[in-house]
mmCIF file of C-alpha atoms in Angstrom:
data_model
loop_
_atom_site.group_PDB
_atom_site.id
_atom_site.type_symbol
_atom_site.label_atom_id
_atom_site.label_comp_id
_atom_site.label_asym_id
_atom_site.label_seq_id
_atom_site.Cartn_x
_atom_site.Cartn_y
_atom_site.Cartn_z
ATOM 1 C CA MET N 353 19.204 21.072 62.465
ATOM 2 C CA ALA N 354 22.007 20.340 59.952
ATOM 3 C CA GLY N 355 21.853 23.915 58.969
ATOM 4 C CA GLY N 356 21.905 24.983 61.950
ATOM 5 C CA ARG N 357 24.655 22.843 62.891
ATOM 6 C CA CYS N 358 26.855 24.592 59.820
ATOM 7 C CA GLY N 359 26.240 27.850 60.207
ATOM 8 C CA PRO N 360 28.873 28.062 63.401
ATOM 9 C CA LEU N 361 30.979 25.827 62.119
ATOM 10 C CA LEU N 362 31.619 27.800 58.848
ATOM 11 C CA THR N 363 32.124 31.129 60.993
ATOM 12 C CA ALA N 364 34.469 29.138 63.449
ATOM 13 C CA LEU N 365 36.413 27.851 60.048
ATOM 14 C CA LEU N 366 36.427 31.825 58.432
ATOM 15 C CA ALA N 367 37.641 33.304 61.767
ATOM 16 C CA ALA N 368 40.549 31.045 61.880
ATOM 17 C CA TRP N 369 41.244 31.512 58.421
ATOM 18 C CA LEU N 370 41.657 35.434 59.172
ATOM 19 C CA ILE N 371 43.678 34.575 62.149
ATOM 20 C CA ALA N 372 46.190 32.481 59.901
ATOM 21 C CA ALA N 373 46.400 35.217 57.380
ATOM 22 C CA THR N 374 46.692 38.188 59.789
ATOM 23 C CA SER N 375 49.886 35.968 61.552
ATOM 24 C CA GLU N 376 51.379 35.327 58.247
ATOM 25 C CA ALA N 377 51.260 38.871 57.334
ATOM 26 C CA GLY N 378 52.712 40.206 60.622
ATOM 27 C CA PRO N 379 56.023 38.641 59.890
ATOM 28 C CA GLU N 380 56.474 39.565 56.675
ATOM 29 C CA GLN N 381 55.506 43.186 57.217
ATOM 30 C CA ALA N 382 58.360 42.997 60.231
ATOM 31 C CA ALA N 383 60.622 41.464 57.835
ATOM 32 C CA LEU N 384 60.542 44.875 55.634
ATOM 33 C CA PRO N 385 64.030 46.962 56.402
ATOM 34 C CA GLU N 386 63.030 49.989 57.766
ATOM 35 C CA GLU N 387 64.913 53.421 56.133
ATOM 36 C CA GLN N 388 68.169 53.835 57.779
ATOM 37 C CA SER N 389 69.503 57.003 58.557
ATOM 38 C CA LEU N 390 72.645 58.278 57.138
ATOM 39 C CA VAL N 391 73.167 60.715 59.311
ATOM 40 C CA LEU N 392 76.252 59.128 61.809
ATOM 41 C CA PRO N 393 75.126 59.677 65.728
ATOM 42 C CA MET N 394 78.778 60.877 67.496
ATOM 43 C CA SER N 395 80.100 60.680 70.844
ATOM 44 C CA ALA N 396 82.572 60.945 72.904
ATOM 45 C CA SER N 397 84.337 57.708 71.798
ATOM 46 C CA ASN N 398 84.167 58.611 68.116
ATOM 47 C CA TRP N 399 84.404 62.537 67.479
ATOM 48 C CA THR N 400 87.724 61.901 66.406
ATOM 49 C CA LEU N 401 86.045 60.864 62.882
ATOM 50 C CA VAL N 402 85.586 64.220 62.321
ATOM 51 C CA MET N 403 89.556 65.258 62.581
ATOM 52 C CA GLU N 404 89.652 63.484 58.856
ATOM 53 C CA GLY N 405 87.950 64.258 55.472
ATOM 54 C CA GLU N 406 84.900 67.051 55.172
ATOM 55 C CA TRP N 407 82.089 66.910 57.633
ATOM 56 C CA MET N 408 79.279 68.496 58.968
ATOM 57 C CA LEU N 409 77.866 68.480 62.282
ATOM 58 C CA LYS N 410 74.743 69.343 64.073
ATOM 59 C CA PHE N 411 74.166 69.904 67.758
ATOM 60 C CA TYR N 412 70.279 69.404 69.218
ATOM 61 C CA ALA N 413 68.493 68.214 72.007
ATOM 62 C CA PRO N 414 65.380 66.232 71.456
ATOM 63 C CA TRP N 415 62.868 68.768 73.635
ATOM 64 C CA CYS N 416 64.604 71.887 71.083
ATOM 65 C CA PRO N 417 61.005 72.771 68.854
ATOM 66 C CA SER N 418 63.935 74.043 66.060
ATOM 67 C CA CYS N 419 66.320 71.439 66.189
ATOM 68 C CA GLN N 420 62.960 68.766 65.228
ATOM 69 C CA GLN N 421 62.401 72.189 62.136
ATOM 70 C CA THR N 422 65.621 71.191 60.844
ATOM 71 C CA ASP N 423 65.354 67.110 60.908
ATOM 72 C CA SER N 424 64.095 66.695 57.834
ATOM 73 C CA GLU N 425 66.059 68.782 56.091
ATOM 74 C CA TRP N 426 69.173 67.479 57.744
ATOM 75 C CA GLU N 427 68.219 63.777 56.879
ATOM 76 C CA THR N 428 67.937 64.968 53.055
ATOM 77 C CA PHE N 429 71.088 66.803 52.971
ATOM 78 C CA ALA N 430 72.704 63.638 54.577
ATOM 79 C CA LYS N 431 71.035 61.561 51.699
ATOM 80 C CA ASN N 432 72.908 63.542 49.066
ATOM 81 C CA GLY N 433 76.187 63.453 51.257
ATOM 82 C CA GLU N 434 78.025 60.924 48.554
ATOM 83 C CA ILE N 435 77.191 63.418 45.665
ATOM 84 C CA LEU N 436 78.547 66.161 47.729
ATOM 85 C CA HIS N 437 81.618 64.027 48.963
ATOM 86 C CA ILE N 438 80.694 65.200 52.989
ATOM 87 C CA ASN N 439 80.206 62.832 56.019
ATOM 88 C CA VAL N 440 76.786 64.339 58.444
ATOM 89 C CA GLY N 441 76.872 63.606 61.915
ATOM 90 C CA LYS N 442 74.690 64.988 64.716
ATOM 91 C CA VAL N 443 75.255 64.947 68.586
ATOM 92 C CA ASP N 444 72.815 64.857 70.852
ATOM 93 C CA VAL N 445 73.928 67.144 73.961
ATOM 94 C CA ILE N 446 72.176 65.573 76.476
ATOM 95 C CA GLN N 447 73.419 62.092 76.122
ATOM 96 C CA GLU N 448 76.876 63.853 74.842
ATOM 97 C CA PRO N 449 77.789 66.962 77.208
ATOM 98 C CA GLY N 450 81.226 66.532 76.638
ATOM 99 C CA LEU N 451 81.128 67.215 73.307
ATOM 100 C CA SER N 452 79.060 70.280 73.778
ATOM 101 C CA GLY N 453 81.569 71.622 76.005
ATOM 102 C CA ARG N 454 84.454 70.848 73.431
ATOM 103 C CA PHE N 455 82.893 72.954 70.914
ATOM 104 C CA PHE N 456 81.633 75.028 73.528
ATOM 105 C CA VAL N 457 77.775 75.050 72.028
ATOM 106 C CA THR N 458 75.566 77.955 73.857
ATOM 107 C CA THR N 459 72.570 77.778 71.136
ATOM 108 C CA LEU N 460 70.796 74.675 69.573
ATOM 109 C CA PRO N 461 70.513 73.855 67.014
ATOM 110 C CA ALA N 462 74.443 74.543 66.459
ATOM 111 C CA PHE N 463 76.445 73.975 63.263
ATOM 112 C CA PHE N 464 79.846 73.060 62.661
ATOM 113 C CA HIS N 465 81.455 72.314 59.004
ATOM 114 C CA ALA N 466 85.254 70.002 59.839
ATOM 115 C CA LYS N 467 87.963 70.306 56.714
ATOM 116 C CA ASP N 468 90.923 67.825 57.749
ATOM 117 C CA GLY N 469 90.690 68.765 61.145
ATOM 118 C CA ILE N 470 89.889 72.530 60.538
ATOM 119 C CA PHE N 471 86.612 73.534 62.015
ATOM 120 C CA ARG N 472 84.332 76.173 61.272
ATOM 121 C CA ARG N 473 80.684 77.743 62.582
ATOM 122 C CA TYR N 474 78.429 77.823 60.501
ATOM 123 C CA ARG N 475 75.546 80.053 60.671
ATOM 124 C CA GLY N 476 73.022 79.892 58.097
ATOM 125 C CA PRO N 477 69.078 78.435 58.616
ATOM 126 C CA GLY N 478 70.095 74.782 58.258
ATOM 127 C CA ILE N 479 67.536 73.977 55.212
ATOM 128 C CA TYR N 480 69.314 71.584 52.541
ATOM 129 C CA GLU N 481 69.278 74.182 50.048
ATOM 130 C CA ASP N 482 71.335 76.541 51.691
ATOM 131 C CA LEU N 483 73.525 73.568 52.922
ATOM 132 C CA GLN N 484 74.265 72.555 49.561
ATOM 133 C CA ASN N 485 75.338 75.760 48.337
ATOM 134 C CA TYR N 486 77.581 76.061 51.417
ATOM 135 C CA ILE N 487 79.390 73.338 50.069
ATOM 136 C CA LEU N 488 79.532 73.499 46.227
ATOM 137 C CA GLU N 489 80.102 77.062 46.226
ATOM 138 C CA LYS N 490 82.841 76.501 49.062
ATOM 139 C CA LYS N 491 81.298 79.322 51.422
ATOM 140 C CA TRP N 492 83.107 77.699 54.118
ATOM 141 C CA GLN N 493 86.257 79.194 52.628
ATOM 142 C CA LEU N 494 85.141 82.951 53.883
ATOM 143 C CA VAL N 495 84.441 82.004 57.513
ATOM 144 C CA GLU N 496 87.195 81.979 60.175
ATOM 145 C CA PRO N 497 87.814 79.125 61.102
ATOM 146 C CA LEU N 498 88.626 77.983 65.164
ATOM 147 C CA THR N 499 92.207 78.065 65.914
ATOM 148 C CA GLY N 500 94.068 78.314 68.796
ATOM 149 C CA TRP N 501 92.829 77.462 71.793
ATOM 150 C CA LYS N 502 89.209 77.494 70.713
ATOM 151 C CA SER N 503 89.467 74.404 68.457
ATOM 152 C CA PRO N 504 87.683 71.628 69.664
ATOM 153 C CA ALA N 505 91.409 69.706 69.792
ATOM 154 C CA SER N 506 92.971 72.373 71.473
ATOM 155 C CA LEU N 507 93.719 71.204 75.272
ATOM 156 C CA ALA N 508 91.394 73.948 76.703
ATOM 157 C CA MET N 509 88.688 72.440 75.255
ATOM 158 C CA SER N 510 89.332 69.385 75.911
ATOM 159 C CA GLY N 511 89.684 70.277 79.706
ATOM 160 C CA MET N 512 86.000 72.551 78.653
ATOM 161 C CA ALA N 513 84.850 68.702 77.480
ATOM 162 C CA GLY N 514 86.081 67.234 81.403
ATOM 163 C CA LEU N 515 83.951 69.714 83.088
ATOM 164 C CA PHE N 516 80.785 69.399 81.055
ATOM 165 C CA SER N 517 81.126 65.686 81.110
ATOM 166 C CA MET N 518 81.117 66.082 85.079
ATOM 167 C CA SER N 519 78.056 68.884 85.029
ATOM 168 C CA GLY N 520 76.298 66.205 83.056
ATOM 169 C CA LYS N 521 76.797 63.527 85.635
ATOM 170 C CA ILE N 522 75.672 65.617 88.546
ATOM 171 C CA TRP N 523 72.411 66.537 86.427
ATOM 172 C CA HIS N 524 72.100 62.732 85.820
ATOM 173 C CA LEU N 525 72.581 62.014 89.569
ATOM 174 C CA HIS N 526 70.477 65.263 90.707
ATOM 175 C CA ASN N 527 67.407 64.003 88.267
ATOM 176 C CA TYR N 528 68.021 60.458 90.010
ATOM 177 C CA PHE N 529 67.767 61.800 93.459
ATOM 178 C CA THR N 530 64.539 63.749 92.689
ATOM 179 C CA VAL N 531 62.632 61.637 90.350
ATOM 180 C CA THR N 532 63.253 58.077 90.850
ATOM 181 C CA LEU N 533 64.017 58.187 94.815
ATOM 182 C CA GLY N 534 61.748 60.977 95.390
ATOM 183 C CA ILE N 535 64.056 62.803 97.074
ATOM 184 C CA PRO N 536 63.240 67.000 98.000
ATOM 185 C CA ALA N 537 65.467 69.270 95.895
ATOM 186 C CA TRP N 538 66.575 70.619 98.554
ATOM 187 C CA CYS N 539 67.975 67.404 100.194
ATOM 188 C CA SER N 540 69.424 67.135 96.919
ATOM 189 C CA TYR N 541 71.743 70.098 96.886
ATOM 190 C CA ALA N 542 72.467 69.552 100.094
ATOM 191 C CA ILE N 543 73.837 66.179 99.005
ATOM 192 C CA PHE N 544 76.138 67.630 96.651
ATOM 193 C CA VAL N 545 77.517 70.505 99.211
ATOM 194 C CA ILE N 546 78.582 67.747 101.713
ATOM 195 C CA ALA N 547 80.141 65.673 99.108
ATOM 196 C CA THR N 548 81.797 68.755 97.437
ATOM 197 C CA LEU N 549 83.480 69.659 101.013
ATOM 198 C CA ILE N 550 84.376 65.592 102.124
ATOM 199 C CA PHE N 551 85.968 65.503 98.556
ATOM 200 C CA GLY N 552 88.247 68.829 98.951
ATOM 201 C CA LEU N 553 89.090 67.556 102.554
ATOM 202 C CA LEU N 554 90.092 64.000 101.009
ATOM 203 C CA MET N 555 92.231 66.000 97.834
ATOM 204 C CA GLY N 556 93.972 68.235 100.733
ATOM 205 C CA LEU N 557 94.812 64.786 102.472
ATOM 206 C CA VAL N 558 96.312 63.504 99.602
ATOM 207 C CA LEU N 559 98.344 66.548 98.227
ATOM 208 C CA VAL N 560 99.772 66.676 102.100
ATOM 209 C CA LEU N 561 100.846 62.871 101.737
ATOM 210 C CA ILE N 562 102.577 63.549 98.552
ATOM 211 C CA SER N 563 104.186 66.356 99.503
ATOM 212 C CA GLU N 564 105.388 63.998 102.692
ATOM 213 C CA CYS N 565 106.437 61.640 100.421
ATOM 214 C CA PHE N 566 108.800 64.132 98.435
ATOM 215 C CA TYR N 567 110.174 66.137 101.153
ATOM 216 C CA MET N 568 113.565 64.714 102.909
ATOM 217 C CA PRO N 569 113.726 66.470 106.182
ATOM 218 C CA PHE N 570 117.168 67.208 107.388
ATOM 219 C CA PRO N 571 119.141 65.112 109.973
ATOM 220 C CA ARG N 572 118.909 67.001 113.236
ATOM 221 C CA HIS N 573 122.682 68.109 113.627
ATOM 222 C CA LEU N 574 122.194 69.749 110.180
ATOM 223 C CA SER N 575 118.965 71.817 111.439
ATOM 224 C CA GLU N 576 121.163 72.609 114.435
ATOM 225 C CA GLY N 577 124.143 73.721 112.781
ATOM 226 C CA SER N 578 121.668 75.574 110.438
ATOM 227 C CA GLU N 579 120.004 77.403 113.391
ATOM 228 C CA GLN N 580 123.128 78.496 114.932
ATOM 229 C CA SER N 581 124.566 80.094 111.865
ATOM 230 C CA ARG N 582 121.372 81.715 111.246
ATOM 231 C CA ARG N 583 121.929 82.757 114.929
ATOM 232 C CA SER N 584 125.244 84.109 114.197
ATOM 233 C CA GLU N 585 124.332 86.141 111.050
ATOM 234 C CA GLU N 586 121.705 87.671 112.880
ATOM 235 C CA ALA N 587 124.063 88.971 115.648
ATOM 236 C CA HIS N 588 126.561 89.983 112.913
ATOM 237 C CA ARG N 589 123.609 92.228 111.171
ATOM 238 C CA ALA N 590 122.934 93.439 114.594
ATOM 239 C CA GLU N 591 126.703 94.611 115.159
ATOM 240 C CA LEU N 592 127.075 95.811 111.552
ATOM 241 C CA LEU N 593 123.694 97.892 112.314
ATOM 242 C CA GLN N 594 125.438 99.331 115.329
ATOM 243 C CA ASP N 595 128.675 100.297 113.856
ATOM 244 C CA ALA N 596 127.079 101.945 111.214
ATOM 245 C CA GLU N 597 124.404 103.713 113.948
ATOM 246 C CA GLU N 598 127.983 104.875 115.945
ATOM 247 C CA GLU N 599 129.939 105.938 112.532
ATOM 248 C CA LYS N 600 126.489 108.267 112.038
ATOM 249 C CA ASP N 601 126.803 109.789 115.538
ATOM 250 C CA ASP N 602 130.634 110.448 115.333
ATOM 251 C CA SER N 603 130.400 111.766 111.867
ATOM 252 C CA ASN N 604 127.002 114.181 113.383
ATOM 253 C CA GLU N 605 129.135 115.148 116.354
ATOM 254 C CA GLU N 606 132.168 116.059 113.824
ATOM 255 C CA GLU N 607 129.958 117.994 112.065
ATOM 256 C CA ASN N 608 128.327 120.448 114.919
ATOM 257 C CA LYS N 609 132.069 120.924 116.064
ATOM 258 C CA ASP N 610 133.165 122.326 112.488
ATOM 259 C CA SER N 611 130.267 123.832 112.549
ATOM 260 C CA LEU N 612 130.849 125.367 115.664
ATOM 261 C CA GLY N 613 134.478 126.034 115.251
ATOM 262 C CA ASP N 614 133.449 128.086 112.140
ATOM 263 C CA ASP N 615 130.982 130.076 114.038
ATOM 264 C CA GLU N 616 133.391 131.132 116.198
ATOM 265 C CA GLU N 617 135.997 132.306 113.457
ATOM 266 C CA GLU N 618 133.316 134.121 111.997
ATOM 267 C CA LYS N 619 132.645 135.881 115.446
ATOM 268 C CA GLU N 620 136.085 136.947 115.603
ATOM 269 C CA ASP N 621 136.613 138.064 112.067
ATOM 270 C CA LEU N 622 133.548 140.139 112.906
ATOM 271 C CA GLY N 623 135.703 141.375 115.935
ATOM 272 C CA ASP N 624 138.311 142.440 114.136
ATOM 273 C CA ASP N 625 136.480 143.947 111.406
ATOM 274 C CA ASP N 626 134.947 146.243 114.204
ATOM 275 C CA GLU N 627 137.922 147.512 115.688
ATOM 276 C CA ALA N 628 139.547 148.187 112.519
ATOM 277 C CA GLU N 629 136.717 150.300 111.731
ATOM 278 C CA GLU N 630 136.872 151.981 115.212
ATOM 279 C CA GLU N 631 140.538 152.544 114.838
ATOM 280 C CA GLU N 632 140.087 154.535 111.570
ATOM 281 C CA GLU N 633 137.523 156.442 112.976
ATOM 282 C CA GLU N 634 139.872 157.559 115.713
ATOM 283 C CA ASP N 635 142.402 158.756 113.119
ATOM 284 C CA SER N 636 140.106 160.546 110.700
ATOM 285 C CA PRO N 637 139.530 163.734 113.162
ATOM 286 C CA THR N 638 143.281 164.366 113.313
ATOM 287 C CA THR N 639 143.408 163.635 109.780
ATOM 288 C CA GLY N 640 140.931 166.200 109.124
ATOM 289 C CA VAL N 641 142.238 168.700 111.536
ATOM 290 C CA ASP N 642 145.944 168.667 109.331
ATOM 291 C CA GLU N 643 143.903 169.527 106.579
ATOM 292 C CA GLU N 644 142.139 172.447 107.832
ATOM 293 C CA GLN N 645 145.665 173.932 109.230
ATOM 294 C CA SER N 646 147.638 173.287 105.733
ATOM 295 C CA ASP N 647 144.423 175.048 104.172
ATOM 296 C CA THR N 648 144.109 178.076 106.376
ATOM 297 C CA GLN N 649 148.099 178.181 105.969
ATOM 298 C CA ASP N 650 147.636 178.225 102.543
ATOM 299 C CA GLN N 651 144.993 181.138 102.655
ATOM 300 C CA GLY N 652 147.075 182.960 105.304
ATOM 301 C CA SER N 653 150.137 183.514 103.139
ATOM 302 C CA PRO N 654 148.815 185.220 99.907
ATOM 303 C CA ARG N 655 147.056 187.492 102.781
ATOM 304 C CA GLU N 656 150.223 188.812 104.385
ATOM 305 C CA ALA N 657 152.169 188.924 101.033
ATOM 306 C CA GLN N 658 149.200 191.029 100.103
ATOM 307 C CA GLU N 659 149.810 192.834 103.071
ATOM 308 C CA GLU N 660 153.597 193.754 102.715
ATOM 309 C CA VAL N 661 153.323 194.923 98.931
ATOM 310 C CA GLU N 662 150.686 197.267 99.514
ATOM 311 C CA PRO N 663 152.087 200.547 100.843
ATOM 312 C CA ASP N 664 150.948 202.349 103.316
ATOM 313 C CA GLU N 665 149.330 205.080 101.644
ATOM 314 C CA THR N 666 146.729 202.758 100.093
ATOM 315 C CA LYS N 667 145.698 201.251 103.335
ATOM 316 C CA GLU N 668 145.149 204.857 104.605
ATOM 317 C CA ASP N 669 143.086 205.835 101.374
ATOM 318 C CA VAL N 670 141.051 202.410 100.936
ATOM 319 C CA PRO N 671 138.534 202.310 104.226
ATOM 320 C CA GLU N 672 138.568 199.284 106.367
ATOM 321 C CA GLN N 673 135.605 197.022 105.716
ATOM 322 C CA PRO N 674 134.033 195.152 108.118
ATOM 323 C CA ARG N 675 134.516 191.381 109.178
ATOM 324 C CA SER N 676 132.168 189.069 108.960
ATOM 325 C CA THR N 677 131.777 186.552 111.319
ATOM 326 C CA ASP N 678 133.277 183.633 109.048
ATOM 327 C CA THR N 679 136.577 185.416 108.944
ATOM 328 C CA GLU N 680 136.973 186.078 112.400
ATOM 329 C CA LEU N 681 136.529 182.522 113.652
ATOM 330 C CA ALA N 682 138.785 181.017 110.521
ATOM 331 C CA GLU N 683 141.415 183.971 111.901
ATOM 332 C CA ASP N 684 140.446 182.282 115.768
ATOM 333 C CA THR N 685 141.718 178.639 114.656
ATOM 334 C CA LEU N 686 145.003 179.858 112.763
ATOM 335 C CA ARG N 687 146.147 181.489 116.029
ATOM 336 C CA GLN N 688 145.417 178.828 117.798
ATOM 337 C CA ARG N 689 147.027 176.222 115.470
ATOM 338 C CA LYS N 690 150.294 178.836 115.495
ATOM 339 C CA SER N 691 150.124 178.494 119.022
ATOM 340 C CA GLN N 692 150.204 174.561 119.471
ATOM 341 C CA HIS N 693 153.045 174.629 116.849
ATOM 342 C CA ALA N 694 154.830 177.230 118.385
ATOM 343 C CA ASP N 695 154.838 175.205 122.342
ATOM 344 C CA PRO N 696 157.144 172.408 122.155
ATOM 345 C CA GLY N 697 155.728 169.226 122.006
ATOM 346 C CA PRO N 698 155.909 167.233 125.654
#
């Protein structure tokens, strides 16, 4: 009986000892410090640290397989950061969408090198050996820096960071509606559309109120005086236009009168020319007759002289030649002219 009772007692004592041993071993294991990561998580509150010294930044997402493959290489690179005299950081684009917009990250993983506020994009494989050579051999000097509006510290990139932050908040709110509350996706979209319209109306109302506050209306008498002056100016302009049109019409009438007078003068000149030509034509036959008379007189005088000189005997010896019709006509005209000269004029 004694042996049977001792057996359960021994097992109970052994079990109690094992429990005590395990309870003592647990706190000792929990007290062991975990291996601390030397990669500094960056956020919108502490990202300005990269403006001083030399840094290497990695942009990643927890769901990205390529980012997970480079985690161990990035940790090894951070452990040797003191030897390389460089600080190593990382940015979760899901938790910090504003920083991803500030650096305009479009692919993951994305690496950046910063030296005294000058940023450059590292496009290597992201393994430890290549990162180490990139720093030791100063290959970053061969890369074009992000200057001007592309710099993460510029005003343009600050605005981009604000837009990305807003989009991240909207995305989280959409997940809250669809996942936590179980609202359908189209209802969530409708809520965002209505909220956008209401926000636009409110902003328009605020702008109107601001303009009303800064706008100083004119007194009534000044407004009436300005209206009267405006009307007088319009009437004056209308009078000027009317005067200009009348002057234009007068000038056109004068031009028409001048053109008509010139046409009449030209017609008179043409009529005078025609009369002169007719008078010349009337004078031309009388002059032609006088010329013919003078010619025939010149021809007749030598004939008469020859007839007087020649003796009568020669006339008898030489037989008379028959006269031609031309000579007869010439003699007839000569006789008529002589008779005309012989008759006294009236």
